[in-house]
JSON list of C-alpha atoms in Angstrom, two decimals:
[
{"chain": "A", "resi": 207, "resn": "MET", "atom": "CA", "xyz": [-6.96, -9.00, -8.46]},
{"chain": "A", "resi": 208, "resn": "SER", "atom": "CA", "xyz": [-10.11, -8.67, -8.77]},
{"chain": "A", "resi": 209, "resn": "SER", "atom": "CA", "xyz": [-11.09, -10.99, -5.57]},
{"chain": "A", "resi": 210, "resn": "LYS", "atom": "CA", "xyz": [-11.08, -10.23, -1.88]},
{"chain": "A", "resi": 211, "resn": "ALA", "atom": "CA", "xyz": [-7.43, -9.59, -1.05]},
{"chain": "A", "resi": 212, "resn": "SER", "atom": "CA", "xyz": [-6.67, -11.56, 2.45]},
{"chain": "A", "resi": 213, "resn": "LYS", "atom": "CA", "xyz": [-3.68, -11.39, 4.97]},
{"chain": "A", "resi": 214, "resn": "LYS", "atom": "CA", "xyz": [-2.79, -14.83, 3.82]},
{"chain": "A", "resi": 215, "resn": "ILE", "atom": "CA", "xyz": [-3.08, -13.30, 0.32]},
{"chain": "A", "resi": 216, "resn": "VAL", "atom": "CA", "xyz": [-0.96, -10.33, 0.88]},
{"chain": "A", "resi": 217, "resn": "ARG", "atom": "CA", "xyz": [1.84, -11.79, 3.46]},
{"chain": "A", "resi": 218, "resn": "SER", "atom": "CA", "xyz": [2.77, -14.30, 0.58]},
{"chain": "A", "resi": 219, "resn": "PHE", "atom": "CA", "xyz": [2.89, -11.30, -1.77]},
{"chain": "A", "resi": 220, "resn": "ILE", "atom": "CA", "xyz": [5.16, -9.18, 0.63]},
{"chain": "A", "resi": 221, "resn": "HIS", "atom": "CA", "xyz": [7.42, -12.32, 0.99]},
{"chain": "A", "resi": 222, "resn": "TYR", "atom": "CA", "xyz": [7.75, -12.81, -2.25]},
{"chain": "A", "resi": 223, "resn": "LEU", "atom": "CA", "xyz": [9.15, -9.14, -3.28]},
{"chain": "A", "resi": 224, "resn": "GLU", "atom": "CA", "xyz": [11.25, -9.61, -0.54]},
{"chain": "A", "resi": 225, "resn": "GLU", "atom": "CA", "xyz": [12.96, -12.47, -1.58]},
{"chain": "A", "resi": 226, "resn": "ASN", "atom": "CA", "xyz": [12.46, -12.33, -5.18]},
{"chain": "A", "resi": 227, "resn": "ALA", "atom": "CA", "xyz": [12.35, -9.00, -6.74]},
{"chain": "A", "resi": 228, "resn": "LEU", "atom": "CA", "xyz": [14.96, -6.20, -7.67]},
{"chain": "A", "resi": 229, "resn": "SER", "atom": "CA", "xyz": [12.45, -3.50, -8.19]},
{"chain": "A", "resi": 230, "resn": "ILE", "atom": "CA", "xyz": [8.78, -3.90, -6.93]},
{"chain": "A", "resi": 231, "resn": "VAL", "atom": "CA", "xyz": [7.98, -0.97, -9.44]},
{"chain": "A", "resi": 232, "resn": "ASP", "atom": "CA", "xyz": [7.72, -4.47, -12.02]},
{"chain": "A", "resi": 233, "resn": "TYR", "atom": "CA", "xyz": [4.47, -5.33, -9.26]},
{"chain": "A", "resi": 234, "resn": "ALA", "atom": "CA", "xyz": [3.40, -1.83, -9.43]},
{"chain": "A", "resi": 235, "resn": "ASP", "atom": "CA", "xyz": [-0.46, -1.68, -10.92]},
{"chain": "A", "resi": 236, "resn": "ILE", "atom": "CA", "xyz": [-0.60, -5.75, -9.13]},
{"chain": "A", "resi": 237, "resn": "ILE", "atom": "CA", "xyz": [-0.04, -3.44, -5.81]},
{"chain": "A", "resi": 238, "resn": "ILE", "atom": "CA", "xyz": [-1.94, -0.75, -6.58]},
{"chain": "A", "resi": 239, "resn": "LYS", "atom": "CA", "xyz": [-4.82, -3.65, -7.81]},
{"chain": "A", "resi": 240, "resn": "LEU", "atom": "CA", "xyz": [-4.58, -4.67, -4.07]},
{"chain": "A", "resi": 241, "resn": "CYS", "atom": "CA", "xyz": [-4.30, -1.82, -2.38]},
{"chain": "A", "resi": 242, "resn": "GLU", "atom": "CA", "xyz": [-7.04, -0.43, -4.00]},
{"chain": "A", "resi": 243, "resn": "ASN", "atom": "CA", "xyz": [-9.76, -4.01, -2.98]},
{"chain": "A", "resi": 244, "resn": "ILE", "atom": "CA", "xyz": [-8.14, -3.77, 0.38]},
{"chain": "A", "resi": 245, "resn": "LEU", "atom": "CA", "xyz": [-9.61, 0.27, 0.75]},
{"chain": "A", "resi": 246, "resn": "TRP", "atom": "CA", "xyz": [-12.59, -0.12, -0.81]},
{"chain": "A", "resi": 247, "resn": "MET", "atom": "CA", "xyz": [-12.57, -3.10, 2.13]},
{"chain": "A", "resi": 248, "resn": "GLU", "atom": "CA", "xyz": [-16.13, -2.39, 3.74]},
{"chain": "A", "resi": 249, "resn": "MET", "atom": "CA", "xyz": [-14.25, -1.92, 7.82]},
{"chain": "A", "resi": 250, "resn": "ASP", "atom": "CA", "xyz": [-15.81, -4.81, 9.31]},
{"chain": "A", "resi": 251, "resn": "GLU", "atom": "CA", "xyz": [-14.17, -6.72, 6.45]},
{"chain": "A", "resi": 252, "resn": "LEU", "atom": "CA", "xyz": [-11.30, -4.86, 6.95]},
{"chain": "A", "resi": 253, "resn": "ARG", "atom": "CA", "xyz": [-11.22, -6.16, 11.36]},
{"chain": "A", "resi": 254, "resn": "ASN", "atom": "CA", "xyz": [-11.58, -9.53, 10.35]},
{"chain": "A", "resi": 255, "resn": "GLN", "atom": "CA", "xyz": [-7.99, -8.58, 7.91]},
{"chain": "A", "resi": 256, "resn": "TRP", "atom": "CA", "xyz": [-6.09, -7.61, 11.60]},
{"chain": "A", "resi": 257, "resn": "GLY", "atom": "CA", "xyz": [-2.59, -6.10, 10.61]},
{"chain": "A", "resi": 258, "resn": "VAL", "atom": "CA", "xyz": [-3.64, -6.14, 6.59]},
{"chain": "A", "resi": 259, "resn": "GLU", "atom": "CA", "xyz": [-3.76, -2.33, 6.34]},
{"chain": "A", "resi": 260, "resn": "ASP", "atom": "CA", "xyz": [0.39, -1.91, 7.55]},
{"chain": "A", "resi": 261, "resn": "GLU", "atom": "CA", "xyz": [1.51, -4.10, 5.06]},
{"chain": "A", "resi": 262, "resn": "ILE", "atom": "CA", "xyz": [-0.52, -2.52, 2.51]},
{"chain": "A", "resi": 263, "resn": "SER", "atom": "CA", "xyz": [1.35, 0.97, 4.08]},
{"chain": "A", "resi": 264, "resn": "LYS", "atom": "CA", "xyz": [4.78, -1.45, 3.49]},
{"chain": "A", "resi": 265, "resn": "LEU", "atom": "CA", "xyz": [4.12, -1.40, -0.31]},
{"chain": "A", "resi": 266, "resn": "ILE", "atom": "CA", "xyz": [2.93, 1.48, -1.35]},
{"chain": "A", "resi": 267, "resn": "ILE", "atom": "CA", "xyz": [5.60, 3.67, 0.66]},
{"chain": "A", "resi": 268, "resn": "SER", "atom": "CA", "xyz": [8.27, 1.14, -1.43]},
{"chain": "A", "resi": 269, "resn": "LEU", "atom": "CA", "xyz": [6.35, 2.10, -3.72]},
{"chain": "A", "resi": 270, "resn": "TYR", "atom": "CA", "xyz": [6.14, 5.61, -3.88]},
{"chain": "A", "resi": 271, "resn": "ASP", "atom": "CA", "xyz": [10.10, 5.38, -2.30]},
{"chain": "A", "resi": 272, "resn": "GLU", "atom": "CA", "xyz": [11.51, 3.15, -5.87]},
{"chain": "A", "resi": 273, "resn": "THR", "atom": "CA", "xyz": [8.76, 5.77, -8.49]},
{"chain": "A", "resi": 274, "resn": "ALA", "atom": "CA", "xyz": [8.80, 9.18, -6.81]},
{"chain": "A", "resi": 275, "resn": "ASN", "atom": "CA", "xyz": [12.33, 10.41, -8.46]},
{"chain": "A", "resi": 276, "resn": "SER", "atom": "CA", "xyz": [11.88, 8.84, -11.42]},
{"chain": "A", "resi": 277, "resn": "GLY", "atom": "CA", "xyz": [12.33, 10.98, -14.73]},
{"chain": "A", "resi": 278, "resn": "LYS", "atom": "CA", "xyz": [9.75, 7.67, -16.09]},
{"chain": "A", "resi": 279, "resn": "GLU", "atom": "CA", "xyz": [6.25, 10.06, -16.69]},
{"chain": "A", "resi": 280, "resn": "THR", "atom": "CA", "xyz": [4.83, 6.19, -15.69]},
{"chain": "A", "resi": 281, "resn": "ASP", "atom": "CA", "xyz": [6.89, 5.96, -11.96]},
{"chain": "A", "resi": 282, "resn": "ARG", "atom": "CA", "xyz": [5.57, 9.55, -12.16]},
{"chain": "A", "resi": 283, "resn": "LYS", "atom": "CA", "xyz": [2.60, 8.41, -11.79]},
{"chain": "A", "resi": 284, "resn": "THR", "atom": "CA", "xyz": [2.23, 5.62, -10.42]},
{"chain": "A", "resi": 285, "resn": "ALA", "atom": "CA", "xyz": [4.62, 7.57, -7.56]},
{"chain": "A", "resi": 286, "resn": "GLU", "atom": "CA", "xyz": [1.08, 10.42, -7.79]},
{"chain": "A", "resi": 287, "resn": "LYS", "atom": "CA", "xyz": [-1.49, 7.19, -7.22]},
{"chain": "A", "resi": 288, "resn": "CYS", "atom": "CA", "xyz": [0.16, 5.73, -4.19]},
{"chain": "A", "resi": 289, "resn": "LEU", "atom": "CA", "xyz": [0.32, 9.22, -2.58]},
{"chain": "A", "resi": 290, "resn": "GLU", "atom": "CA", "xyz": [-4.15, 9.41, -3.45]},
{"chain": "A", "resi": 291, "resn": "LEU", "atom": "CA", "xyz": [-3.72, 6.29, -2.24]},
{"chain": "A", "resi": 292, "resn": "TRP", "atom": "CA", "xyz": [-1.77, 7.45, 0.67]},
{"chain": "A", "resi": 293, "resn": "ASP", "atom": "CA", "xyz": [-4.99, 9.69, 1.20]},
{"chain": "A", "resi": 294, "resn": "ILE", "atom": "CA", "xyz": [-7.26, 7.56, 1.09]},
{"chain": "A", "resi": 295, "resn": "MET", "atom": "CA", "xyz": [-5.49, 5.31, 4.43]},
{"chain": "A", "resi": 296, "resn": "PHE", "atom": "CA", "xyz": [-4.87, 8.86, 5.77]},
{"chain": "A", "resi": 297, "resn": "GLU", "atom": "CA", "xyz": [-8.91, 9.13, 6.00]},
{"chain": "A", "resi": 298, "resn": "ARG", "atom": "CA", "xyz": [-10.30, 6.27, 6.47]},
{"chain": "A", "resi": 299, "resn": "GLN", "atom": "CA", "xyz": [-7.56, 5.90, 9.50]},
{"chain": "A", "resi": 300, "resn": "LEU", "atom": "CA", "xyz": [-6.35, 1.90, 8.58]},
{"chain": "A", "resi": 301, "resn": "GLY", "atom": "CA", "xyz": [-2.93, 0.59, 9.67]},
{"chain": "A", "resi": 302, "resn": "SER", "atom": "CA", "xyz": [0.24, 3.41, 10.77]},
{"chain": "A", "resi": 303, "resn": "VAL", "atom": "CA", "xyz": [-0.67, 5.65, 8.61]},
{"chain": "A", "resi": 304, "resn": "ARG", "atom": "CA", "xyz": [-1.74, 8.77, 11.02]},
{"chain": "A", "resi": 305, "resn": "GLU", "atom": "CA", "xyz": [1.49, 7.52, 12.72]},
{"chain": "A", "resi": 306, "resn": "ILE", "atom": "CA", "xyz": [3.70, 7.74, 9.93]},
{"chain": "A", "resi": 307, "resn": "SER", "atom": "CA", "xyz": [2.48, 10.73, 8.34]},
{"chain": "A", "resi": 308, "resn": "ARG", "atom": "CA", "xyz": [2.85, 12.54, 12.07]},
{"chain": "A", "resi": 309, "resn": "LYS", "atom": "CA", "xyz": [6.27, 11.59, 12.46]},
{"chain": "A", "resi": 310, "resn": "LEU", "atom": "CA", "xyz": [6.75, 12.82, 9.15]},
{"chain": "A", "resi": 311, "resn": "MET", "atom": "CA", "xyz": [5.07, 15.68, 10.36]},
{"chain": "A", "resi": 312, "resn": "GLU", "atom": "CA", "xyz": [7.57, 16.46, 12.97]},
{"chain": "A", "resi": 313, "resn": "ARG", "atom": "CA", "xyz": [10.63, 16.68, 10.80]}
]
């Protein structure tokens, strides 16, 4: 997952997970690396990949949801990493992260 991620790769991966994966925790390392690669892209590169940030948001949320309440140490670390990535997305104002965060705070 060290190559540049594109919208097509991300969407294909999400489609694969939706169709085949019982648990995305099995793909946590790939999801985290994919997200990191996208989050460190320059803004111009991200603009060319319009919409990929929203797809990444879905992966991060899903992975966090599966790991946040686990008793396993590895799952707790994964959940913490998801929160770190979410913070980076919030700071960089990527995708719908700010809107989702605002809605969560209103609850």
